[in-house]
Short mmCIF file of C-alpha atoms in Angstrom, two decimals:
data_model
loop_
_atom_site.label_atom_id
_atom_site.label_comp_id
_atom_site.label_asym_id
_atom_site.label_seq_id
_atom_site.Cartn_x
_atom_site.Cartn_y
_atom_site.Cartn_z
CA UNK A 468 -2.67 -46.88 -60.43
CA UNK A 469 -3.37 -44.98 -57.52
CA UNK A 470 -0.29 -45.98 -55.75
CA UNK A 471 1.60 -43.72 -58.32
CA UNK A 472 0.22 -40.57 -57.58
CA UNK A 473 1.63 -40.37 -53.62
CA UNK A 474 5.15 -40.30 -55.17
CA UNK A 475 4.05 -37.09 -57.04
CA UNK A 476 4.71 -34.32 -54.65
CA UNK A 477 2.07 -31.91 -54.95
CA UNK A 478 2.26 -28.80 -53.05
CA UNK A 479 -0.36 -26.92 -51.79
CA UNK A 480 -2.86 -25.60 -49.16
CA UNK A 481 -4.51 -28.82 -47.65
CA UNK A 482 -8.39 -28.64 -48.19
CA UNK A 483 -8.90 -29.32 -44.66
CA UNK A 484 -6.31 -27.02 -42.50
CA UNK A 485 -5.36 -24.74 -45.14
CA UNK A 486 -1.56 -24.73 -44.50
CA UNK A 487 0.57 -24.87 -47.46
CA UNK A 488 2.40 -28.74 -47.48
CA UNK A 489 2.61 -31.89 -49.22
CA UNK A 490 -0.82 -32.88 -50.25
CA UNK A 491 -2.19 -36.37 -51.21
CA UNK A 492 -4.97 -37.54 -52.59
CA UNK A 493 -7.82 -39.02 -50.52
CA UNK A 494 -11.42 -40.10 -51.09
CA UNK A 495 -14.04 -38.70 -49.06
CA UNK A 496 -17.81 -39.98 -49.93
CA UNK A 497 -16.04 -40.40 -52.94
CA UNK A 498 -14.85 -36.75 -53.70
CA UNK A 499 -11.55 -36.33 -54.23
CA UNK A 500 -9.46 -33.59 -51.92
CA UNK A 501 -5.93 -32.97 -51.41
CA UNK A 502 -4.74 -33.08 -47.69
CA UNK A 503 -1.56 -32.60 -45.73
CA UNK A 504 0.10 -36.05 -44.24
CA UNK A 505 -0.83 -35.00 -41.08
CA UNK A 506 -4.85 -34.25 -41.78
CA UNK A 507 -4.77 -37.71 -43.92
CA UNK A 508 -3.37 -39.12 -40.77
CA UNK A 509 -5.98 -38.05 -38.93
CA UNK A 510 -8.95 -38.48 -41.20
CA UNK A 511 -8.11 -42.39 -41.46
CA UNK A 512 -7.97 -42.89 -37.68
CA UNK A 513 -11.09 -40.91 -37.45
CA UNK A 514 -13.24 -44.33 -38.47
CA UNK A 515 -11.68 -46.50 -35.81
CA UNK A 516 -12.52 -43.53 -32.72
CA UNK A 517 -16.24 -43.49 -34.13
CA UNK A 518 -16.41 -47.02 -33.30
CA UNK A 519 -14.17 -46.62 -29.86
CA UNK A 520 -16.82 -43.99 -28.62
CA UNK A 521 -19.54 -46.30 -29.60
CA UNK A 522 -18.26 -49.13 -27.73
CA UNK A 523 -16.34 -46.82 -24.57
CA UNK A 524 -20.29 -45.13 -24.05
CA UNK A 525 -21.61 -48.53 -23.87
CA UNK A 526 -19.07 -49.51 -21.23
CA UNK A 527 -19.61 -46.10 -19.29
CA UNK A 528 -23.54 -46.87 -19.52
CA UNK A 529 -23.13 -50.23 -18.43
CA UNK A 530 -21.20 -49.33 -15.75
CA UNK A 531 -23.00 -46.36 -14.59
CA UNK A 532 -26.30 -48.84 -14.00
CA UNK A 533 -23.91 -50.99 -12.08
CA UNK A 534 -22.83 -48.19 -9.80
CA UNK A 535 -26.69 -46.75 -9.52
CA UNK A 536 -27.46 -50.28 -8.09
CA UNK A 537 -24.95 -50.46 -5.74
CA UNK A 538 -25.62 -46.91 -4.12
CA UNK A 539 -28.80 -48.02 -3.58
CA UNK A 540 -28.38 -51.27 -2.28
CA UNK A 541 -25.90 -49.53 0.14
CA UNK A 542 -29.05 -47.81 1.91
CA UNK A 543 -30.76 -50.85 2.03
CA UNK A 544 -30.53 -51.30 5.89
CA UNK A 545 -33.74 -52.78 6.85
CA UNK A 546 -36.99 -53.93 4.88
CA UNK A 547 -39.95 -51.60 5.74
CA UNK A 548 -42.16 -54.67 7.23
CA UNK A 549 -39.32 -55.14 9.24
CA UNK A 550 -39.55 -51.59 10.41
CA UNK A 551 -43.90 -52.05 10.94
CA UNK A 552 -43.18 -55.08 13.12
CA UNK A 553 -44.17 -52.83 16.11
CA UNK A 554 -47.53 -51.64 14.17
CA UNK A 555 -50.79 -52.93 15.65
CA UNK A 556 -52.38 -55.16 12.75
CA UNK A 557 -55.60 -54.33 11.22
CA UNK A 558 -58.74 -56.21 12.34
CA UNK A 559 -61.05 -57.38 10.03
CA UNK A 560 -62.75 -55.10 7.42
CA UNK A 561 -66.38 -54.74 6.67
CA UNK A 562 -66.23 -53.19 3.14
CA UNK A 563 -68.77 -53.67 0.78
CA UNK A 564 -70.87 -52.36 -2.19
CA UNK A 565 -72.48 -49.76 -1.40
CA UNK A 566 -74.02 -47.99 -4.82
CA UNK A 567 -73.87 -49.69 -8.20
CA UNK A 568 -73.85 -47.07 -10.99
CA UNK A 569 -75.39 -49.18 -14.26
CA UNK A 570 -75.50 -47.42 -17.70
CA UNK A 571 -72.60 -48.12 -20.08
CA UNK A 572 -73.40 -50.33 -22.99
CA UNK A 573 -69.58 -52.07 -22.71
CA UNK A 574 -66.57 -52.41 -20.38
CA UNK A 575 -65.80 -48.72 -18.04
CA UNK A 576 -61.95 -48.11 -18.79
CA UNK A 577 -61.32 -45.39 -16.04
CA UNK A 578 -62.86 -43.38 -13.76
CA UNK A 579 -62.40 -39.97 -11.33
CA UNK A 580 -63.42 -38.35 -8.93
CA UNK A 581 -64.99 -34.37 -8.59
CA UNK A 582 -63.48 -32.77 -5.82
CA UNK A 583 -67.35 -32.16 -4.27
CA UNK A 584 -66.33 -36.19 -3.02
CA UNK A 585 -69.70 -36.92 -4.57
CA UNK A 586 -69.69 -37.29 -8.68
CA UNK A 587 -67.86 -39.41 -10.57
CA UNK A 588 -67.10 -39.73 -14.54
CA UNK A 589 -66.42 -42.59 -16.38
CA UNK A 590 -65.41 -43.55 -19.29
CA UNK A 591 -66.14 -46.91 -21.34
CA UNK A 592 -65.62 -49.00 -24.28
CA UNK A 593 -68.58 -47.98 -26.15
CA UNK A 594 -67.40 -44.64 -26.78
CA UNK A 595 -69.69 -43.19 -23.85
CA UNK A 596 -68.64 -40.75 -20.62
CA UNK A 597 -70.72 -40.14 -17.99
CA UNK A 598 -71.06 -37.87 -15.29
CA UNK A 599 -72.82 -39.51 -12.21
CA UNK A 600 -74.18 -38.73 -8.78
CA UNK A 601 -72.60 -41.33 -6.80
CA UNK A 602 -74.82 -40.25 -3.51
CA UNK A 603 -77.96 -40.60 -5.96
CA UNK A 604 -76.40 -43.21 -9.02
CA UNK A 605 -78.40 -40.55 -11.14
CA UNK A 606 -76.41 -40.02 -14.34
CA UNK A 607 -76.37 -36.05 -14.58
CA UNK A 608 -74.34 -35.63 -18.07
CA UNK A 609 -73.87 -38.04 -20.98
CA UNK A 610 -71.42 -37.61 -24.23
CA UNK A 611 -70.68 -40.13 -26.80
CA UNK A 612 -67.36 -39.37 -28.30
CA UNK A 613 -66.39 -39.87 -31.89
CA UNK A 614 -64.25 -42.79 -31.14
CA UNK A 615 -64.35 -46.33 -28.94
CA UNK A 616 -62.18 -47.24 -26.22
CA UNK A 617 -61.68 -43.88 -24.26
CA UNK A 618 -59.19 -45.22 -21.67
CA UNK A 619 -58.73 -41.96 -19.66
CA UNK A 620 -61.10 -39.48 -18.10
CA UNK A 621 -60.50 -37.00 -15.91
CA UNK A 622 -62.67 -34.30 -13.58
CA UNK A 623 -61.44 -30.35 -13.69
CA UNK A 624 -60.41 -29.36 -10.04
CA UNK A 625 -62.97 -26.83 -10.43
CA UNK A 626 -65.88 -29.46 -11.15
CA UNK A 627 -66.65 -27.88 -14.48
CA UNK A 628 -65.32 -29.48 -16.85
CA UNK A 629 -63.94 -33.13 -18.02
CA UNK A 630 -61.01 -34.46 -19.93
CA UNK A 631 -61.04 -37.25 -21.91
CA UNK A 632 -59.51 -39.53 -24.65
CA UNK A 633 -58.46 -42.84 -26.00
CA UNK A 634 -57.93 -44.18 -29.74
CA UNK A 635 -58.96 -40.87 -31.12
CA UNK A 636 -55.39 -40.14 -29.98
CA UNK A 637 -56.61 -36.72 -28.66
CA UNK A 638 -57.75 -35.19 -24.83
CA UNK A 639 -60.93 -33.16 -25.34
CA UNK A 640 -62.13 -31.09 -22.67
CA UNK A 641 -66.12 -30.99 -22.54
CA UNK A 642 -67.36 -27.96 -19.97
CA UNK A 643 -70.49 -29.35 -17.76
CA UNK A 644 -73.22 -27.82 -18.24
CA UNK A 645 -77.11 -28.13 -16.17
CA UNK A 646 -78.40 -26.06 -19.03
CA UNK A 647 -80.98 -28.87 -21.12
CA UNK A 648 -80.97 -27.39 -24.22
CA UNK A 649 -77.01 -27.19 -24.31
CA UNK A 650 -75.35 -30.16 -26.36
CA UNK A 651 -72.28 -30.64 -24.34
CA UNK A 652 -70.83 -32.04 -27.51
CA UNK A 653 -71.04 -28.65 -29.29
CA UNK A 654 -68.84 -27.07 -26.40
CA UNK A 655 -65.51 -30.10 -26.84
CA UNK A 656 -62.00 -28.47 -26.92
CA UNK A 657 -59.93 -30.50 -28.42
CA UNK A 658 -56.22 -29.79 -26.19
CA UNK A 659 -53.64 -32.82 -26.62
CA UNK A 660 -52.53 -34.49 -29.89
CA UNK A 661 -50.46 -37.49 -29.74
CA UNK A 662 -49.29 -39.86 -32.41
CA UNK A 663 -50.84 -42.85 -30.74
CA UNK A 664 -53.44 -43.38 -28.17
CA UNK A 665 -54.15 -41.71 -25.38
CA UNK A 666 -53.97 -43.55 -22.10
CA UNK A 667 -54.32 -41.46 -19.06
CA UNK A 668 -54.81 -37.75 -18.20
CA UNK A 669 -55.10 -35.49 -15.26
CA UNK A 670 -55.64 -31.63 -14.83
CA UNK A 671 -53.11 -29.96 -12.89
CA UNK A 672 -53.80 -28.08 -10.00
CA UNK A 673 -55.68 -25.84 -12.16
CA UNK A 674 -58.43 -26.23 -15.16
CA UNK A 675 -55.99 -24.53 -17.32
CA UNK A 676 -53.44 -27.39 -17.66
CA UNK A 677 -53.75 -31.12 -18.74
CA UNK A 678 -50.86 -33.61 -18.19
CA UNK A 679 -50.92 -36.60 -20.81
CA UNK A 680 -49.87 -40.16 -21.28
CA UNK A 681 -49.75 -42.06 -24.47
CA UNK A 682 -49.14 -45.32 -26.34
CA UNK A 683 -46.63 -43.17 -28.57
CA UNK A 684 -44.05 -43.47 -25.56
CA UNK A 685 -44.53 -39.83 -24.43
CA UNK A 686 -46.10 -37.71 -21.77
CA UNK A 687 -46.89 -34.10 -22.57
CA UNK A 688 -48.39 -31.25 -20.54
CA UNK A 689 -51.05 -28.93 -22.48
CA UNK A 690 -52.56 -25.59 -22.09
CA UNK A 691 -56.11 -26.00 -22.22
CA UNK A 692 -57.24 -22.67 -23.63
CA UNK A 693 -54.79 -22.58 -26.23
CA UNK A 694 -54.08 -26.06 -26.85
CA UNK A 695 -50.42 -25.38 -27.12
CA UNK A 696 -48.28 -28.19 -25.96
CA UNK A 697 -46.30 -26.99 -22.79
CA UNK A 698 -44.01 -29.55 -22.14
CA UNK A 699 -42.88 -32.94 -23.30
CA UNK A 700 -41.45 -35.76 -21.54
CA UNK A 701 -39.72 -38.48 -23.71
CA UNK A 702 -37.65 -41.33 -22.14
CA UNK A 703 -39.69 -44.53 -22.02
CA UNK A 704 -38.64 -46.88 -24.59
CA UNK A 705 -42.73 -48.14 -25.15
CA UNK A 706 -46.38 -47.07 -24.66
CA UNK A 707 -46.89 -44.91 -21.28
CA UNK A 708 -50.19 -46.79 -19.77
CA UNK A 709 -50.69 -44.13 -16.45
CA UNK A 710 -49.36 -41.54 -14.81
CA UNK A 711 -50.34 -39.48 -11.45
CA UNK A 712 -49.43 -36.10 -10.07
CA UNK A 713 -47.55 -35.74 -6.81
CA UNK A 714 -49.99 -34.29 -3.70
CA UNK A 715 -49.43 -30.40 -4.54
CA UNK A 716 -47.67 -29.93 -1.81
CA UNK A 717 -44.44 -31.87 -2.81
CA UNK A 718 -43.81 -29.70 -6.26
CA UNK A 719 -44.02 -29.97 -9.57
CA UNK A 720 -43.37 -33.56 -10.73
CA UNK A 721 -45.44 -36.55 -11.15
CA UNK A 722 -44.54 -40.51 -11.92
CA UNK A 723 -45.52 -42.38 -14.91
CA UNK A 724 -45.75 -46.15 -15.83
CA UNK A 725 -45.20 -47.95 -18.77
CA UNK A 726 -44.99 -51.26 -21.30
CA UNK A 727 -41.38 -51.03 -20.64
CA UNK A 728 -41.71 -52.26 -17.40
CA UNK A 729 -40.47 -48.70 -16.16
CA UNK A 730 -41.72 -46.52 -13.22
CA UNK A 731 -40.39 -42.69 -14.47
CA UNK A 732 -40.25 -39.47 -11.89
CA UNK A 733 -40.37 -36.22 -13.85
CA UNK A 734 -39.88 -32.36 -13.87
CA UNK A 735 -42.95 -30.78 -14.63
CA UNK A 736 -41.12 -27.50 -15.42
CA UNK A 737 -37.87 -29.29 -17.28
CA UNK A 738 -38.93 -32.48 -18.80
CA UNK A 739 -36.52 -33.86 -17.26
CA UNK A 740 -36.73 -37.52 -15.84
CA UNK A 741 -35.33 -37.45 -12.37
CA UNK A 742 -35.56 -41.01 -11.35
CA UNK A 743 -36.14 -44.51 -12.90
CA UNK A 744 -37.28 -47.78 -11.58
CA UNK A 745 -37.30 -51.00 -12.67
CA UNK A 746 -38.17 -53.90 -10.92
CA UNK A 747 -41.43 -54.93 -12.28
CA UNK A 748 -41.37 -57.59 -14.56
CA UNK A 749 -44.18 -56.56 -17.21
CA UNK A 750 -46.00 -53.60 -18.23
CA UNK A 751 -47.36 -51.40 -15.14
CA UNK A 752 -51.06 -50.29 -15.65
CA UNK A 753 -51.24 -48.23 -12.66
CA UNK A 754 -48.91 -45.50 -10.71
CA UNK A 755 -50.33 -43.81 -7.44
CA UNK A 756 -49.06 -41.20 -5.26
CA UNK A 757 -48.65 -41.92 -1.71
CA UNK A 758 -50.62 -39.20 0.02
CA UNK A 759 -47.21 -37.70 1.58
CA UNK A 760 -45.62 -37.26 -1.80
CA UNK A 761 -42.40 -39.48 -0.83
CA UNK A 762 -43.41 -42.88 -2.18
CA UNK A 763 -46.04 -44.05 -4.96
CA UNK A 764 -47.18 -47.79 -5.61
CA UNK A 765 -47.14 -49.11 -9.15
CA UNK A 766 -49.47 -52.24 -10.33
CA UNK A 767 -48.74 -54.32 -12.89
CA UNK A 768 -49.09 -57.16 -15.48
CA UNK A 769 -46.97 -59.55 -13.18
CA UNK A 770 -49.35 -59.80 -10.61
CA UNK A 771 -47.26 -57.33 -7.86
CA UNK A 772 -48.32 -54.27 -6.92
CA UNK A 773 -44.87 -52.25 -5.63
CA UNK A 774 -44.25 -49.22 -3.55
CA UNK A 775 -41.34 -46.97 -3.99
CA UNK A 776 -39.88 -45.13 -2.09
CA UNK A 777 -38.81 -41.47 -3.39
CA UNK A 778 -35.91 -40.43 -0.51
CA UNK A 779 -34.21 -43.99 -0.50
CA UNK A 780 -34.53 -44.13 -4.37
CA UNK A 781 -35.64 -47.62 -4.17
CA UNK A 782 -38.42 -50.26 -4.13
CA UNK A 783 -39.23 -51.02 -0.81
CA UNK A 784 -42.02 -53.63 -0.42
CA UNK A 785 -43.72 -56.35 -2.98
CA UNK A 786 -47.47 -56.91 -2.29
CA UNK A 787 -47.56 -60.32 -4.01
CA UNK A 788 -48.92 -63.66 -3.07
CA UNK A 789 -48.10 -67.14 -5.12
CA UNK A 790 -52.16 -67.38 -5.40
CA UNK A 791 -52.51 -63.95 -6.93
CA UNK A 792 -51.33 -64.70 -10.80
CA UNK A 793 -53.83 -62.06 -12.53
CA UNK A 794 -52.44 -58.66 -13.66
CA UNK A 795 -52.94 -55.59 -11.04
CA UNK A 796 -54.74 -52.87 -13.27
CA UNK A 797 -55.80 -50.12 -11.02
CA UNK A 798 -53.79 -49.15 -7.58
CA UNK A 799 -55.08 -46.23 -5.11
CA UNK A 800 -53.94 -45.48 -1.56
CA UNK A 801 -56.48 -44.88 1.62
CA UNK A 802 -56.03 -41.35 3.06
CA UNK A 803 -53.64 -42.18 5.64
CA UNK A 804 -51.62 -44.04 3.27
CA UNK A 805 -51.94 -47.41 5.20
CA UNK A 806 -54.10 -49.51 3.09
CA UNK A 807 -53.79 -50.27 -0.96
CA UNK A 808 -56.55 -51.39 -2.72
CA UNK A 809 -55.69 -52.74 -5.82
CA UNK A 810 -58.18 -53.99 -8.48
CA UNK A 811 -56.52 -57.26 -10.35
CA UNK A 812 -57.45 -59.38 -13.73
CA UNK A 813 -59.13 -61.35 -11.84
CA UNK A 814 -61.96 -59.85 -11.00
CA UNK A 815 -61.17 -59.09 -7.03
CA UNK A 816 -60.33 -56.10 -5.25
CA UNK A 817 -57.54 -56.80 -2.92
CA UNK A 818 -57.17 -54.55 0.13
CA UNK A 819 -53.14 -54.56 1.57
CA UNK A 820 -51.65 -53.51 4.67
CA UNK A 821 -49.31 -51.21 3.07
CA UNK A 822 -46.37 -50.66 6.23
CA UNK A 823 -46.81 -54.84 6.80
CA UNK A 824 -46.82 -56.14 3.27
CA UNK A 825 -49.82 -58.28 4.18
CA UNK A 826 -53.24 -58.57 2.28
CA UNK A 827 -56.30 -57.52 4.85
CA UNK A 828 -58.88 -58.17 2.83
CA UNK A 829 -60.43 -59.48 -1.16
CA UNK A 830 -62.97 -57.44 -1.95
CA UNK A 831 -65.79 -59.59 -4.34
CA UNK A 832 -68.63 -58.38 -6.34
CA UNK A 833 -67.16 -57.18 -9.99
CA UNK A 834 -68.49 -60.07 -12.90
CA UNK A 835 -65.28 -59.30 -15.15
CA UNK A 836 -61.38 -57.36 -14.48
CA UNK A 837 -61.23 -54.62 -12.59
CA UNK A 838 -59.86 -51.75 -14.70
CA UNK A 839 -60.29 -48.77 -12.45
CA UNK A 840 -59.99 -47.28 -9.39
CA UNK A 841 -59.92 -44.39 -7.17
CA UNK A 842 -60.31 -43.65 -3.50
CA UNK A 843 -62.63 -40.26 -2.93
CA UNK A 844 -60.90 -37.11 -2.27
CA UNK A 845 -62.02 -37.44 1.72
CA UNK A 846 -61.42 -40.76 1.61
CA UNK A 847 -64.88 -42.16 2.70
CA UNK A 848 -65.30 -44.24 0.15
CA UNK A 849 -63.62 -46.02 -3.45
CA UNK A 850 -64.82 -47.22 -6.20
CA UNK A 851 -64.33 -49.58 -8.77
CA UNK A 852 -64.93 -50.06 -12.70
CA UNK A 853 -64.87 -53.17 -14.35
CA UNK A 854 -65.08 -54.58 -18.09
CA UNK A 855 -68.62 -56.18 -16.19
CA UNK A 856 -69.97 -52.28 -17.96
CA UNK A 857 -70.21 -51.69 -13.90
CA UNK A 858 -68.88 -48.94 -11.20
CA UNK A 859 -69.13 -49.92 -7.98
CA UNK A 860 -68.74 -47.64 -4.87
CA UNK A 861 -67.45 -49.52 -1.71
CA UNK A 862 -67.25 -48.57 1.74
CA UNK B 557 -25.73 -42.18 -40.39
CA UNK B 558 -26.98 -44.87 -38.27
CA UNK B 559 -23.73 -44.98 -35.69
CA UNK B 560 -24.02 -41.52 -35.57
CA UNK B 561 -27.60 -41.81 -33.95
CA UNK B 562 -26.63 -44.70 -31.66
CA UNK B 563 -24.06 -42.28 -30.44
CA UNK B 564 -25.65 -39.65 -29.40
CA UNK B 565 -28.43 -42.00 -27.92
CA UNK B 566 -25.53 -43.52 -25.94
CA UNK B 567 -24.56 -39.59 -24.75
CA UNK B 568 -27.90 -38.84 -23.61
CA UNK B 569 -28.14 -42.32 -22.06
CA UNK B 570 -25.08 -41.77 -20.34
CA UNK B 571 -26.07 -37.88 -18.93
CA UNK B 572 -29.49 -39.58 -17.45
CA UNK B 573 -27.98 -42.22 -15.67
CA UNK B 574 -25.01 -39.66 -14.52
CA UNK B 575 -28.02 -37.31 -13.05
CA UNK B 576 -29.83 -40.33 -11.34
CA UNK B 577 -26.80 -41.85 -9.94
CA UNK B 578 -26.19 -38.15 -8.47
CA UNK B 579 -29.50 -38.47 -6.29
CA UNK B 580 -29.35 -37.82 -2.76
CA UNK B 581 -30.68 -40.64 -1.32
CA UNK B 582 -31.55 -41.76 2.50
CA UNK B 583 -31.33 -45.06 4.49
CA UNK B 584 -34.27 -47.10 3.49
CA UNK B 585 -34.50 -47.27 7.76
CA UNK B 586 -35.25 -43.73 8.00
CA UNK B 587 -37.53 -43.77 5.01
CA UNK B 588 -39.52 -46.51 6.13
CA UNK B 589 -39.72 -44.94 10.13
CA UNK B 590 -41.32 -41.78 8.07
CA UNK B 591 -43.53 -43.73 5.84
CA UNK B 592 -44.79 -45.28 9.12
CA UNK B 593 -45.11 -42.02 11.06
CA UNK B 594 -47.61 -40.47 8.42
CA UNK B 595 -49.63 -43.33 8.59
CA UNK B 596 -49.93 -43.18 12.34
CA UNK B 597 -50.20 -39.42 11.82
CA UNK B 598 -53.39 -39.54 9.74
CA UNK B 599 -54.83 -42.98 11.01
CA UNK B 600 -57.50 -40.84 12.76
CA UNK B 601 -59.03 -39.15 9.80
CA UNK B 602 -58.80 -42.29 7.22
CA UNK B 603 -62.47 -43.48 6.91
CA UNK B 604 -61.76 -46.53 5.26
CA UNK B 605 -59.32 -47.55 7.88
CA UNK B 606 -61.05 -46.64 11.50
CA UNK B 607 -64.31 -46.40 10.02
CA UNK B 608 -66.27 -43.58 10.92
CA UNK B 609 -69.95 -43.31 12.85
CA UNK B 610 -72.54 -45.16 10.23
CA UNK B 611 -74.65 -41.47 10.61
CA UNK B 612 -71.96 -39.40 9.04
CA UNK B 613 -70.57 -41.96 6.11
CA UNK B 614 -72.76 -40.29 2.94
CA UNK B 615 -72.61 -44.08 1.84
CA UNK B 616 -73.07 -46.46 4.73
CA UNK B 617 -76.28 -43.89 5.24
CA UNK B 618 -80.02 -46.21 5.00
CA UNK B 619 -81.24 -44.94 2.14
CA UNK B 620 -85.07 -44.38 2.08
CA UNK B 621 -87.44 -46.53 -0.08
CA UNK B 622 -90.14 -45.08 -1.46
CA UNK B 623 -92.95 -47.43 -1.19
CA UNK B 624 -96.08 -45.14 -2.08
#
């Protein structure tokens, strides 16, 4: 029946390019409209390209990660053990325990560092943070937040004030206080919101900014006075697990790790991701600046902790050994940048020579996984937290 | 309309790996030789690597006991 009506020559102004021609029918999300031959034409072939750019993009992307390989593989002269050859070895290292800091109730999640090189706060399971002398192990503040499983905690550069978060979703910032009858809990801003858990956060250079990670797949930097969300960073296809801030004086950017087995570089000020990496071969719990800003080491679920190096875009070492099969969960470098300690699944620390790709040392002493740790700002000592409701400050 | 979203996923896809493949990168040879060079740099002044007198690590200190 249809059929019939294309021999009736209707003339008119098409509906789509308003010049006056021979108009046919034709069925658009089933309204009828009159258009010119040539706009019919058109319309019907416009399908077919939806589905050419669909499949041509594909191609392009496909091709473009085949071309991003091969540029870097073209720089990849020399392996950097290969280059430490010359490098004295270590000797043998004397590390050990040095203060135990006993208090939480359940596992410590994450830890930091003050800036004074001498308190710590943690974070644990049981909904607790503490602030503690690590010089003394006296615990100097306590807060119980309103939720379990705070995974990240964080010290203000200024040594006021803490950040912290976890299945509440949220980063609240508690100022410290010495006054007794203060209730530190009274005094909580609450800065970041996130649609999932929060697993890592770090003040900028000031106490005025907070950069976030979460299991909603995003990273997001916050003002802390007005709780206004500054910047967001979306690109990693699952939960963001960590993230670190490159030494301040490399610039604004700072590397993130996540379930999708993806190491991300960003622009603080854009959002923009500037590089990608992905060579690990599970989820990466841990990303760490080296101290010179042009590399940072990942750890991860697959047992490998990884260094990267910025300038050569590129991975360039594996510390990995066929006896290590437990999950790295916590990376941090020494000041110089030569050793990695790494805290594993396994309850061991192990200590690698980072040029040489060798392990130096296993550190021993934690009764359950390592989930945290951090060298001290002057890099005199680390220490450790572990699901054994334990810190432990080595050195 | 669901193509229409895997499209325009595709585009931005496509623009990120553009920008990453645009990176100016260096010989992993020269990036290693500076890697190196800051660790020799600052081997001096990393505690945990040279170790430094017992006196002046706050931790490796003897810590008094108390007894009375």
């Amino acid at each position: 029946m249809c059929d019939q009506t294309f021999l009736v020559n209707v003339f008119g102004s098409c509906d789509k390019c308003f010049k006056q021609r021979a108009l046919r029918p034709v069925f658009k999300k089933s309204q009828q409209l009159s258009y010119c031959s040539v706009c019919a034409e058109i319309m019907a072939t416009d399908g077919l390209h939806e589905n050419e750019t669909l499949a041509s993009l594909k191609s392009e992307a496909e091709s473009l990660k085949g071309k991003l390989e091969e540029e870097r593989a073209k720089l990849h002269d020399v392996e950097l053990h290969q280059v430490a050859e010359r490098v004295e070895a270590l000797g043998q290292f004397v590390m050990k325990t040095r203060r135990t800091l006993k208090g939480h109730g359940n596992k410590v999640l994450c830890m930091d560092w003050c800036k004074d090189k001498r308190r710590i706060v943690s974070s644990s399971q049981d909904g607790k943070v503490i602030v503690w002398d690590s010089f003394t192990t006296n615990k100097e503040h306590a807060v119980t937040m309103p939720c379990t499983w705070v995974m990240a905690c964080a010290y203000a550069p200024s040594g006021c004030a803490i950040a912290c978060g976890g299945l509440d979703n949220k980063c609240s910032v508690y100022p410290l206080t010495f006054d007794k009858n203060e209730n530190m809990a009274a005094k909580k801003k609450s800065v970041a919101m996130h649609t999932n858990y929060l697993s890592a956060c770090s003040f900028t250079n000031s106490d005025m900014q907070i950069l976030t990670a979460s299991g909603d797949g995003t990273c997001a930097l916050w003002d802390v006075e007005s709780g206004q969300l500054l910047q967001s960073f979306h690109g990693h296809g699952a939960d963001v697990l960590c993230l670190d801030l490159a030494p301040s004086e490399t610039g604004n950017t700072f590397v993130s790790g996540g379930c999708d087995k993806k190491a991300m570089v960003w622009d603080m000020r854009s959002g923009q991701c500037i590089q990608a990496f992905e060579t690990h071969e599970s989820d990466i719990n841990s990303v760490r600046y080296y101290p010179s800003g042009d590399a940072f080491a990942s750890g991860s679920d697959d047992a490998t902790c990884r260094l990267y190096d910025l300038r050569a875009d590129r991975e360039v070492a594996i510390y990995s050994k066929e006896s290590i099969i437990f999950g790295a969960s916590s990376v941090d470098f020494s000041l110089s940048g030569r050793l990695l300690f790494a805290g594993y699944n396994d309850y061991t620390i192990n200590v690698w020579d980072v040029l040489k790709g060798s392990r130096v040392s296993i550190l021993f002493g934690h009764e359950n996984r390592v989930s945290t740790l951090r060298v001290s700002p002057d890099g005199t000592a680390f220490c450790s937290g572990s699901w054994d409701h334990t810190l432990r400050v080595w050195a | 309309m669901s193509s229409g979203a895997s499209v325009s996923a595709l585009q931005r896809l496509v623009e990120q790996l553009k920008l990453e493949a645009s990176v100016e990168r260096i010989k992993v040879s020269q990036a290693a030789a500076e890697l190196q060079q800051y660790c020799m740099q600052n081997a001096c002044k990393d505690a945990l690597l040279v170790g430094i007198p017992a006196g002046s690590n706050p931790f490796r200190e003897p810590r008094s006991c108390a007894l009375l």
